[in-house]
mmCIF file of C-alpha atoms in Angstrom:
data_model
loop_
_atom_site.group_PDB
_atom_site.id
_atom_site.type_symbol
_atom_site.label_atom_id
_atom_site.label_comp_id
_atom_site.label_asym_id
_atom_site.label_seq_id
_atom_site.Cartn_x
_atom_site.Cartn_y
_atom_site.Cartn_z
ATOM 1 C CA UNK A 1 -4.705 -33.854 -15.511
ATOM 2 C CA UNK A 2 -6.068 -30.378 -16.814
ATOM 3 C CA UNK A 3 -9.752 -30.135 -16.537
ATOM 4 C CA UNK A 4 -11.734 -28.483 -19.354
ATOM 5 C CA UNK A 5 -13.281 -25.229 -19.014
ATOM 6 C CA UNK A 6 -16.638 -25.721 -17.754
ATOM 7 C CA UNK A 7 -18.510 -23.346 -20.052
ATOM 8 C CA UNK A 8 -16.827 -25.497 -22.930
ATOM 9 C CA UNK A 9 -17.980 -28.800 -21.441
ATOM 10 C CA UNK A 10 -21.673 -27.260 -21.433
ATOM 11 C CA UNK A 11 -21.321 -25.703 -24.680
ATOM 12 C CA UNK A 12 -22.296 -22.444 -23.472
ATOM 13 C CA UNK A 13 -20.902 -18.689 -23.137
ATOM 14 C CA UNK A 14 -19.361 -17.066 -20.261
ATOM 15 C CA UNK A 15 -22.538 -14.655 -20.366
ATOM 16 C CA UNK A 16 -24.863 -17.487 -20.232
ATOM 17 C CA UNK A 17 -28.008 -16.955 -18.060
ATOM 18 C CA UNK A 18 -29.158 -19.360 -15.477
ATOM 19 C CA UNK A 19 -31.626 -20.479 -17.533
ATOM 20 C CA UNK A 20 -29.520 -21.187 -20.580
ATOM 21 C CA UNK A 21 -26.938 -23.014 -18.261
ATOM 22 C CA UNK A 22 -29.734 -25.482 -17.032
ATOM 23 C CA UNK A 23 -31.346 -26.110 -20.759
ATOM 24 C CA UNK A 24 -27.886 -26.926 -21.649
ATOM 25 C CA UNK A 25 -27.487 -29.233 -19.047
ATOM 26 C CA UNK A 26 -30.714 -30.831 -19.482
ATOM 27 C CA UNK A 27 -29.727 -31.756 -23.025
ATOM 28 C CA UNK A 28 -26.596 -33.289 -22.525
ATOM 29 C CA UNK A 29 -27.529 -35.178 -19.398
ATOM 30 C CA UNK A 30 -30.124 -36.875 -21.392
ATOM 31 C CA UNK A 31 -27.729 -38.030 -24.227
ATOM 32 C CA UNK A 32 -25.108 -39.043 -21.655
ATOM 33 C CA UNK A 33 -27.068 -40.545 -19.008
ATOM 34 C CA UNK A 34 -25.507 -43.790 -17.896
ATOM 35 C CA UNK A 35 -28.681 -45.777 -18.041
ATOM 36 C CA UNK A 36 -29.394 -44.271 -21.875
ATOM 37 C CA UNK A 37 -26.088 -44.234 -23.125
ATOM 38 C CA UNK A 38 -24.161 -47.511 -22.730
ATOM 39 C CA UNK A 39 -21.014 -46.168 -25.118
ATOM 40 C CA UNK A 40 -17.636 -46.537 -23.107
ATOM 41 C CA UNK A 41 -16.767 -43.174 -21.327
ATOM 42 C CA UNK A 42 -20.368 -41.853 -21.248
ATOM 43 C CA UNK A 43 -20.704 -42.267 -17.522
ATOM 44 C CA UNK A 44 -17.313 -40.270 -17.083
ATOM 45 C CA UNK A 45 -18.946 -37.689 -19.614
ATOM 46 C CA UNK A 46 -21.833 -37.602 -17.685
ATOM 47 C CA UNK A 47 -20.253 -36.804 -14.426
ATOM 48 C CA UNK A 48 -18.117 -34.042 -16.207
ATOM 49 C CA UNK A 49 -21.213 -32.467 -17.351
ATOM 50 C CA UNK A 50 -22.780 -32.900 -13.789
ATOM 51 C CA UNK A 51 -19.620 -31.144 -12.135
ATOM 52 C CA UNK A 52 -19.682 -28.187 -14.844
ATOM 53 C CA UNK A 53 -23.282 -27.764 -13.840
ATOM 54 C CA UNK A 54 -22.784 -27.913 -10.377
ATOM 55 C CA UNK A 55 -20.702 -24.963 -10.421
ATOM 56 C CA UNK A 56 -22.058 -22.810 -12.944
ATOM 57 C CA UNK A 57 -25.572 -23.396 -11.519
ATOM 58 C CA UNK A 58 -24.679 -21.950 -8.130
ATOM 59 C CA UNK A 59 -23.963 -18.020 -8.143
ATOM 60 C CA UNK A 60 -21.350 -18.036 -5.462
ATOM 61 C CA UNK A 61 -19.447 -21.131 -7.275
ATOM 62 C CA UNK A 62 -19.593 -19.419 -10.403
ATOM 63 C CA UNK A 63 -18.226 -16.220 -9.518
ATOM 64 C CA UNK A 64 -15.571 -17.936 -7.739
ATOM 65 C CA UNK A 65 -14.795 -19.883 -10.778
ATOM 66 C CA UNK A 66 -14.795 -17.101 -13.019
ATOM 67 C CA UNK A 67 -12.347 -15.281 -11.084
ATOM 68 C CA UNK A 68 -9.797 -18.079 -10.281
ATOM 69 C CA UNK A 69 -10.956 -21.106 -12.686
ATOM 70 C CA UNK A 70 -10.256 -24.805 -11.504
ATOM 71 C CA UNK A 71 -7.773 -23.065 -8.910
ATOM 72 C CA UNK A 72 -10.938 -21.783 -6.715
ATOM 73 C CA UNK A 73 -11.699 -25.602 -5.735
ATOM 74 C CA UNK A 74 -8.201 -26.787 -5.328
ATOM 75 C CA UNK A 75 -7.393 -24.692 -1.925
ATOM 76 C CA UNK A 76 -5.553 -21.764 -4.075
ATOM 77 C CA UNK A 77 -6.420 -18.436 -4.978
ATOM 78 C CA UNK A 78 -8.658 -17.801 -1.874
ATOM 79 C CA UNK A 79 -11.659 -19.679 -3.154
ATOM 80 C CA UNK A 80 -13.452 -22.924 -2.066
ATOM 81 C CA UNK A 81 -11.125 -25.678 -1.353
ATOM 82 C CA UNK A 82 -11.347 -29.378 -1.069
ATOM 83 C CA UNK A 83 -13.889 -29.863 -4.002
ATOM 84 C CA UNK A 84 -14.177 -33.115 -6.084
ATOM 85 C CA UNK A 85 -16.983 -34.803 -7.929
ATOM 86 C CA UNK A 86 -17.891 -36.879 -4.895
ATOM 87 C CA UNK A 87 -19.053 -33.442 -3.379
ATOM 88 C CA UNK A 88 -21.641 -33.357 -5.888
ATOM 89 C CA UNK A 89 -25.358 -34.645 -5.607
ATOM 90 C CA UNK A 90 -26.358 -35.177 -9.081
ATOM 91 C CA UNK A 91 -29.509 -36.665 -7.721
ATOM 92 C CA UNK A 92 -30.585 -33.374 -6.463
ATOM 93 C CA UNK A 93 -29.797 -31.871 -9.721
ATOM 94 C CA UNK A 94 -31.660 -34.202 -11.632
ATOM 95 C CA UNK A 95 -34.517 -33.353 -9.119
ATOM 96 C CA UNK A 96 -34.148 -30.086 -9.850
ATOM 97 C CA UNK A 97 -34.823 -30.459 -13.629
ATOM 98 C CA UNK A 98 -36.701 -33.874 -14.158
ATOM 99 C CA UNK A 99 -38.662 -33.655 -10.766
ATOM 100 C CA UNK A 100 -38.613 -34.991 -7.386
ATOM 101 C CA UNK A 101 -39.604 -38.712 -8.573
ATOM 102 C CA UNK A 102 -36.005 -38.782 -10.254
ATOM 103 C CA UNK A 103 -33.868 -40.085 -7.579
ATOM 104 C CA UNK A 104 -30.883 -41.658 -9.163
ATOM 105 C CA UNK A 105 -27.458 -41.227 -7.192
ATOM 106 C CA UNK A 106 -24.132 -40.278 -8.378
ATOM 107 C CA UNK A 107 -20.722 -39.684 -6.845
ATOM 108 C CA UNK A 108 -18.198 -42.091 -5.824
ATOM 109 C CA UNK A 109 -20.347 -44.849 -6.792
ATOM 110 C CA UNK A 110 -23.918 -44.843 -8.540
ATOM 111 C CA UNK A 111 -25.813 -46.326 -5.490
ATOM 112 C CA UNK A 112 -23.634 -44.540 -2.709
ATOM 113 C CA UNK A 113 -25.450 -44.660 0.595
ATOM 114 C CA UNK A 114 -25.970 -41.402 2.446
ATOM 115 C CA UNK A 115 -24.727 -42.928 5.646
ATOM 116 C CA UNK A 116 -21.425 -41.397 5.032
ATOM 117 C CA UNK A 117 -19.769 -38.350 6.654
ATOM 118 C CA UNK A 118 -20.973 -35.219 4.666
ATOM 119 C CA UNK A 119 -18.911 -31.986 5.265
ATOM 120 C CA UNK A 120 -20.838 -28.996 6.681
ATOM 121 C CA UNK A 121 -21.821 -25.890 4.574
ATOM 122 C CA UNK A 122 -19.257 -23.284 3.974
ATOM 123 C CA UNK A 123 -20.541 -19.756 5.209
ATOM 124 C CA UNK A 124 -19.401 -16.059 3.389
ATOM 125 C CA UNK A 125 -19.551 -13.291 5.369
ATOM 126 C CA UNK A 126 -18.648 -10.037 4.005
ATOM 127 C CA UNK A 127 -16.457 -7.507 6.689
ATOM 128 C CA UNK A 128 -16.261 -3.873 6.200
ATOM 129 C CA UNK A 129 -12.606 -2.406 7.095
ATOM 130 C CA UNK A 130 -11.347 0.909 6.873
ATOM 131 C CA UNK A 131 -8.291 2.206 4.509
ATOM 132 C CA UNK A 132 -5.972 1.679 7.338
ATOM 133 C CA UNK A 133 -7.431 -1.505 8.690
ATOM 134 C CA UNK A 134 -6.787 -3.191 5.137
ATOM 135 C CA UNK A 135 -3.336 -1.612 4.583
ATOM 136 C CA UNK A 136 -1.789 -2.546 8.251
ATOM 137 C CA UNK A 137 -4.040 -5.518 9.260
ATOM 138 C CA UNK A 138 -5.872 -5.980 12.472
ATOM 139 C CA UNK A 139 -7.860 -8.126 14.435
ATOM 140 C CA UNK A 140 -11.784 -8.098 14.417
ATOM 141 C CA UNK A 141 -14.870 -9.815 15.876
ATOM 142 C CA UNK A 142 -17.871 -11.133 14.226
ATOM 143 C CA UNK A 143 -20.885 -12.803 15.402
ATOM 144 C CA UNK A 144 -22.354 -15.495 13.187
ATOM 145 C CA UNK A 145 -25.408 -18.005 13.746
ATOM 146 C CA UNK A 146 -24.311 -21.434 12.929
ATOM 147 C CA UNK A 147 -25.554 -24.791 13.273
ATOM 148 C CA UNK A 148 -23.295 -26.848 15.924
ATOM 149 C CA UNK A 149 -23.517 -30.549 16.432
ATOM 150 C CA UNK A 150 -25.950 -31.144 19.411
ATOM 151 C CA UNK A 151 -23.750 -32.089 22.601
ATOM 152 C CA UNK A 152 -26.761 -34.021 24.047
ATOM 153 C CA UNK A 153 -27.143 -36.459 21.177
ATOM 154 C CA UNK A 154 -23.661 -36.103 19.932
ATOM 155 C CA UNK A 155 -25.366 -35.250 16.571
ATOM 156 C CA UNK A 156 -27.242 -38.534 16.115
ATOM 157 C CA UNK A 157 -30.624 -36.731 16.673
ATOM 158 C CA UNK A 158 -31.894 -39.435 18.967
ATOM 159 C CA UNK A 159 -31.157 -42.335 21.272
ATOM 160 C CA UNK A 160 -31.457 -46.154 21.145
ATOM 161 C CA UNK A 161 -30.835 -46.593 17.595
ATOM 162 C CA UNK A 162 -32.434 -49.305 15.351
ATOM 163 C CA UNK A 163 -32.361 -50.206 11.679
ATOM 164 C CA UNK A 164 -34.927 -48.473 9.435
ATOM 165 C CA UNK A 165 -37.867 -50.971 8.931
ATOM 166 C CA UNK A 166 -38.694 -49.085 5.489
ATOM 167 C CA UNK A 167 -35.178 -49.296 3.868
ATOM 168 C CA UNK A 168 -33.834 -52.070 5.965
ATOM 169 C CA UNK A 169 -31.090 -49.982 6.835
ATOM 170 C CA UNK A 170 -30.254 -49.092 3.006
ATOM 171 C CA UNK A 171 -31.012 -45.655 3.364
ATOM 172 C CA UNK A 172 -32.444 -45.654 -0.428
ATOM 173 C CA UNK A 173 -35.774 -46.950 -1.827
ATOM 174 C CA UNK A 174 -35.527 -48.773 -5.421
ATOM 175 C CA UNK A 175 -38.175 -47.405 -7.764
ATOM 176 C CA UNK A 176 -39.265 -48.057 -11.275
ATOM 177 C CA UNK A 177 -40.107 -45.368 -13.496
ATOM 178 C CA UNK A 178 -41.217 -45.315 -17.192
ATOM 179 C CA UNK A 179 -40.016 -42.572 -19.039
ATOM 180 C CA UNK A 180 -39.357 -41.487 -22.820
ATOM 181 C CA UNK A 181 -36.246 -43.725 -22.738
ATOM 182 C CA UNK A 182 -37.938 -47.107 -21.200
ATOM 183 C CA UNK A 183 -38.089 -48.276 -17.858
ATOM 184 C CA UNK A 184 -35.559 -46.580 -15.267
ATOM 185 C CA UNK A 185 -34.897 -48.344 -11.944
ATOM 186 C CA UNK A 186 -33.874 -45.728 -9.836
ATOM 187 C CA UNK A 187 -33.297 -44.886 -6.110
ATOM 188 C CA UNK A 188 -35.042 -42.379 -3.897
ATOM 189 C CA UNK A 189 -33.748 -41.471 -0.447
ATOM 190 C CA UNK A 190 -35.865 -43.427 2.108
ATOM 191 C CA UNK A 191 -38.500 -40.656 3.715
ATOM 192 C CA UNK A 192 -38.770 -42.590 6.988
ATOM 193 C CA UNK A 193 -34.932 -42.413 8.188
ATOM 194 C CA UNK A 194 -33.656 -39.303 5.807
ATOM 195 C CA UNK A 195 -31.551 -41.591 4.038
ATOM 196 C CA UNK A 196 -29.286 -42.699 7.388
ATOM 197 C CA UNK A 197 -30.643 -46.299 7.163
ATOM 198 C CA UNK A 198 -31.642 -45.971 10.887
ATOM 199 C CA UNK A 199 -34.130 -44.605 13.460
ATOM 200 C CA UNK A 200 -34.143 -44.359 17.116
ATOM 201 C CA UNK A 201 -36.715 -45.140 19.436
ATOM 202 C CA UNK A 202 -36.562 -41.869 21.438
ATOM 203 C CA UNK A 203 -35.906 -38.395 19.777
ATOM 204 C CA UNK A 204 -33.446 -35.868 21.209
ATOM 205 C CA UNK A 205 -35.418 -33.277 22.919
ATOM 206 C CA UNK A 206 -32.556 -30.596 22.735
ATOM 207 C CA UNK A 207 -32.166 -30.537 18.977
ATOM 208 C CA UNK A 208 -35.757 -31.984 18.167
ATOM 209 C CA UNK A 209 -33.974 -34.736 15.897
ATOM 210 C CA UNK A 210 -32.113 -32.485 13.763
ATOM 211 C CA UNK A 211 -28.810 -33.596 15.229
ATOM 212 C CA UNK A 212 -27.746 -29.904 15.365
ATOM 213 C CA UNK A 213 -28.860 -26.583 17.019
ATOM 214 C CA UNK A 214 -28.205 -22.933 15.974
ATOM 215 C CA UNK A 215 -25.708 -21.197 18.370
ATOM 216 C CA UNK A 216 -24.451 -17.427 17.892
ATOM 217 C CA UNK A 217 -20.579 -17.808 18.252
ATOM 218 C CA UNK A 218 -18.175 -14.772 18.247
ATOM 219 C CA UNK A 219 -15.200 -15.592 15.785
ATOM 220 C CA UNK A 220 -11.670 -13.449 15.875
ATOM 221 C CA UNK A 221 -10.507 -12.659 12.423
ATOM 222 C CA UNK A 222 -6.912 -12.006 11.950
ATOM 223 C CA UNK A 223 -6.965 -9.626 9.047
ATOM 224 C CA UNK A 224 -3.449 -9.728 7.028
ATOM 225 C CA UNK A 225 -1.739 -6.889 6.037
ATOM 226 C CA UNK A 226 -2.497 -5.494 2.555
ATOM 227 C CA UNK A 227 -5.832 -6.864 1.982
ATOM 228 C CA UNK A 228 -8.282 -5.191 -0.610
ATOM 229 C CA UNK A 229 -11.704 -4.826 -2.151
ATOM 230 C CA UNK A 230 -13.334 -8.383 -2.650
ATOM 231 C CA UNK A 231 -10.179 -10.425 -1.210
ATOM 232 C CA UNK A 232 -11.511 -13.662 0.458
ATOM 233 C CA UNK A 233 -9.912 -15.487 3.732
ATOM 234 C CA UNK A 234 -10.749 -18.709 4.605
ATOM 235 C CA UNK A 235 -11.178 -19.998 8.123
ATOM 236 C CA UNK A 236 -10.983 -23.588 8.353
ATOM 237 C CA UNK A 237 -13.470 -25.612 10.194
ATOM 238 C CA UNK A 238 -15.598 -22.790 11.638
ATOM 239 C CA UNK A 239 -18.583 -23.322 9.307
ATOM 240 C CA UNK A 240 -21.779 -25.422 9.472
ATOM 241 C CA UNK A 241 -21.589 -28.582 11.674
ATOM 242 C CA UNK A 242 -20.993 -31.771 9.054
ATOM 243 C CA UNK A 243 -23.595 -34.587 9.032
ATOM 244 C CA UNK A 244 -22.703 -38.295 10.173
ATOM 245 C CA UNK A 245 -19.451 -37.161 11.463
ATOM 246 C CA UNK A 246 -18.236 -35.245 8.827
ATOM 247 C CA UNK A 247 -16.190 -32.166 9.175
ATOM 248 C CA UNK A 248 -17.288 -28.724 9.640
ATOM 249 C CA UNK A 249 -17.547 -26.459 6.844
ATOM 250 C CA UNK A 250 -15.372 -23.270 6.304
ATOM 251 C CA UNK A 251 -16.147 -19.759 6.917
ATOM 252 C CA UNK A 252 -15.029 -17.089 4.065
ATOM 253 C CA UNK A 253 -14.392 -13.514 4.832
ATOM 254 C CA UNK A 254 -14.904 -11.177 2.069
ATOM 255 C CA UNK A 255 -13.506 -7.719 2.502
ATOM 256 C CA UNK A 256 -15.434 -4.563 1.631
ATOM 257 C CA UNK A 257 -12.720 -1.482 1.927
ATOM 258 C CA UNK A 258 -13.455 1.955 2.350
ATOM 259 C CA UNK A 259 -11.889 4.718 0.132
ATOM 260 C CA UNK A 260 -9.102 6.900 1.523
ATOM 261 C CA UNK A 261 -9.703 10.432 1.542
ATOM 262 C CA UNK A 262 -6.321 11.333 0.030
ATOM 263 C CA UNK A 263 -4.734 7.792 -1.039
ATOM 264 C CA UNK A 264 -5.657 6.077 -4.260
ATOM 265 C CA UNK A 265 -5.130 2.512 -4.499
ATOM 266 C CA UNK A 266 -4.137 0.156 -7.349
ATOM 267 C CA UNK A 267 -3.201 -3.430 -6.211
ATOM 268 C CA UNK A 268 -0.166 -2.544 -4.052
ATOM 269 C CA UNK A 269 0.615 0.344 -5.415
ATOM 270 C CA UNK A 270 -0.751 3.851 -4.060
ATOM 271 C CA UNK A 271 -1.207 7.583 -5.712
ATOM 272 C CA UNK A 272 -1.339 10.749 -4.016
ATOM 273 C CA UNK A 273 -2.075 13.872 -5.594
ATOM 274 C CA UNK A 274 0.022 16.991 -4.027
ATOM 275 C CA UNK A 275 -1.223 20.571 -5.001
ATOM 276 C CA UNK A 276 1.499 22.948 -5.719
ATOM 277 C CA UNK A 277 1.314 26.761 -5.772
ATOM 278 C CA UNK A 278 2.396 28.527 -9.102
ATOM 279 C CA UNK A 279 5.547 30.021 -6.974
ATOM 280 C CA UNK A 280 6.271 26.249 -5.902
ATOM 281 C CA UNK A 281 6.253 24.700 -9.229
ATOM 282 C CA UNK A 282 7.926 27.565 -10.839
ATOM 283 C CA UNK A 283 11.026 28.008 -8.367
ATOM 284 C CA UNK A 284 10.981 24.520 -6.930
ATOM 285 C CA UNK A 285 10.694 23.916 -3.159
ATOM 286 C CA UNK A 286 11.036 21.153 -0.584
ATOM 287 C CA UNK A 287 7.465 19.837 0.113
ATOM 288 C CA UNK A 288 6.220 17.887 3.366
ATOM 289 C CA UNK A 289 3.885 15.169 2.213
ATOM 290 C CA UNK A 290 2.031 12.259 3.910
ATOM 291 C CA UNK A 291 3.168 8.519 3.184
ATOM 292 C CA UNK A 292 1.246 5.395 4.786
ATOM 293 C CA UNK A 293 3.759 5.347 7.809
ATOM 294 C CA UNK A 294 4.956 8.916 8.129
ATOM 295 C CA UNK A 295 5.688 12.296 6.621
ATOM 296 C CA UNK A 296 8.493 12.739 4.096
ATOM 297 C CA UNK A 297 10.082 15.645 2.531
ATOM 298 C CA UNK A 298 9.829 15.721 -1.187
ATOM 299 C CA UNK A 299 12.238 17.492 -3.134
ATOM 300 C CA UNK A 300 10.238 19.648 -6.319
ATOM 301 C CA UNK A 301 12.614 20.746 -8.763
ATOM 302 C CA UNK A 302 11.921 23.908 -10.410
ATOM 303 C CA UNK A 303 9.478 24.133 -13.282
ATOM 304 C CA UNK A 304 7.178 21.476 -12.209
ATOM 305 C CA UNK A 305 4.121 21.049 -14.257
ATOM 306 C CA UNK A 306 0.785 19.329 -13.609
ATOM 307 C CA UNK A 307 0.615 15.647 -14.211
ATOM 308 C CA UNK A 308 4.413 15.192 -13.363
ATOM 309 C CA UNK A 309 4.791 11.779 -11.487
ATOM 310 C CA UNK A 310 7.488 10.944 -8.692
ATOM 311 C CA UNK A 311 8.067 7.735 -7.608
ATOM 312 C CA UNK A 312 8.738 6.516 -3.950
ATOM 313 C CA UNK A 313 9.959 2.938 -4.144
ATOM 314 C CA UNK A 314 8.641 0.646 -1.346
ATOM 315 C CA UNK A 315 6.064 3.180 0.094
ATOM 316 C CA UNK A 316 2.979 1.252 -1.039
ATOM 317 C CA UNK A 317 1.119 -1.635 0.394
ATOM 318 C CA UNK A 318 2.498 -4.959 1.320
ATOM 319 C CA UNK A 319 1.206 -7.878 -0.548
ATOM 320 C CA UNK A 320 -0.860 -10.407 1.584
ATOM 321 C CA UNK A 321 1.141 -13.093 3.022
ATOM 322 C CA UNK A 322 4.381 -11.774 1.436
ATOM 323 C CA UNK A 323 7.355 -9.988 1.998
ATOM 324 C CA UNK A 324 6.845 -7.686 -0.995
ATOM 325 C CA UNK A 325 5.811 -4.010 -1.147
ATOM 326 C CA UNK A 326 4.390 -1.924 -3.618
ATOM 327 C CA UNK A 327 5.393 1.642 -4.634
ATOM 328 C CA UNK A 328 3.918 5.239 -3.942
ATOM 329 C CA UNK A 329 3.478 7.655 -6.943
ATOM 330 C CA UNK A 330 3.073 11.426 -6.074
ATOM 331 C CA UNK A 331 1.319 12.990 -8.934
ATOM 332 C CA UNK A 332 1.639 16.904 -8.965
ATOM 333 C CA UNK A 333 -1.025 19.616 -9.343
ATOM 334 C CA UNK A 334 -0.241 23.427 -9.956
ATOM 335 C CA UNK A 335 -3.152 25.111 -8.658
ATOM 336 C CA UNK A 336 -4.079 28.442 -10.362
ATOM 337 C CA UNK A 337 -5.680 30.693 -7.900
ATOM 338 C CA UNK A 338 -9.198 31.677 -8.892
ATOM 339 C CA UNK A 339 -9.304 34.685 -7.081
ATOM 340 C CA UNK A 340 -6.669 37.319 -6.408
ATOM 341 C CA UNK A 341 -6.145 40.100 -3.938
ATOM 342 C CA UNK A 342 -5.144 43.462 -5.375
ATOM 343 C CA UNK A 343 -1.263 42.728 -4.112
ATOM 344 C CA UNK A 344 -1.224 39.504 -5.741
ATOM 345 C CA UNK A 345 -2.818 40.909 -9.143
ATOM 346 C CA UNK A 346 -0.215 43.552 -9.270
ATOM 347 C CA UNK A 347 2.707 41.122 -8.657
ATOM 348 C CA UNK A 348 1.804 38.605 -11.444
ATOM 349 C CA UNK A 349 1.051 41.799 -14.140
ATOM 350 C CA UNK A 350 4.640 42.697 -13.237
ATOM 351 C CA UNK A 351 5.868 39.377 -13.667
ATOM 352 C CA UNK A 352 4.273 38.935 -16.974
ATOM 353 C CA UNK A 353 5.897 42.017 -17.879
ATOM 354 C CA UNK A 354 9.230 40.361 -17.700
ATOM 355 C CA UNK A 355 8.779 38.267 -20.625
ATOM 356 C CA UNK A 356 7.786 34.981 -19.172
ATOM 357 C CA UNK A 357 6.357 34.351 -22.841
ATOM 358 C CA UNK A 358 9.893 33.990 -24.164
ATOM 359 C CA UNK A 359 9.878 30.315 -23.678
ATOM 360 C CA UNK A 360 10.277 28.336 -26.959
ATOM 361 C CA UNK A 361 7.033 27.137 -26.903
ATOM 362 C CA UNK A 362 5.435 30.539 -26.715
ATOM 363 C CA UNK A 363 7.258 31.811 -29.572
ATOM 364 C CA UNK A 364 6.631 28.722 -31.899
ATOM 365 C CA UNK A 365 2.764 29.386 -31.168
ATOM 366 C CA UNK A 366 2.891 32.736 -31.913
ATOM 367 C CA UNK A 367 4.715 32.260 -35.206
ATOM 368 C CA UNK A 368 2.001 29.464 -35.877
ATOM 369 C CA UNK A 369 -0.645 32.816 -35.612
ATOM 370 C CA UNK A 370 0.914 34.787 -38.084
#
């Protein structure tokens, strides 16, 4: 089923500021909150609003959505994957807007426990590449600090598990709160067990009860051929450790490619400006030029002009994860010397006397002057 545009869901423009996004969500959330609006479909509408806010209020997710649309969260276009409404903690969103006392939980169900597996956070890392590294691909190592599951307590955070006495293992505490809409019965995460519903008689000394430890890891990244500025590569399962047995997050590598001294790139095509002397342009010549892989001899026809474009098919850049290659375009530039020695000046004066201006274009220009 096609999803509605997130900006349309919140009724805002694509240039909306963070404050405008929050204000739009606040208005719609109060209107469609399931404890306020009992109309059929109100809860689904509310989840749609919450999903839109969760994406557009996060700068990185918003950038991904603006670039790839909903495909950014469906494993395509190099963006974040595995996204669904259950991944959104709408309770934390409401805490941000209404204050920490508001503890309504949303997701797969409105009273979902936090005991279930939670995927670890994704990490975004920018990697600098030379032009050649981006074009031909390479292997590069990165060092990154990550939270990894504590091997000593296997992520539990302690030993000798017991049921939390404060929440009786539910992980949440039910509270009543008065508001402008009446009395709400809401849930807050149990502060004694952190929502796990269990505590431990002995805290793990290695991770100090956190269940994870900070480690520095070296990761070898295989850069595919043809990546460009801003291209993102996903490394699955190498991000932050998950909680409660959940999978690790992912690492996204965003490439920053240095410009080349001579080649200009436009997607998979490359452009090279080749300088010609007046003699080479007038008489034609065989010109040796560089390509990405080797040097080739280019046949320049007589009468070449600045701006003439020659195409070398298949001499461009390989499209990442594809067999297709772009083309190379040679742009000719006839260079007029700024300084002439005595011999060069005399030769050009003699050449001018031979009637170079008898070309039709010169004759037409002279007629216009009369």
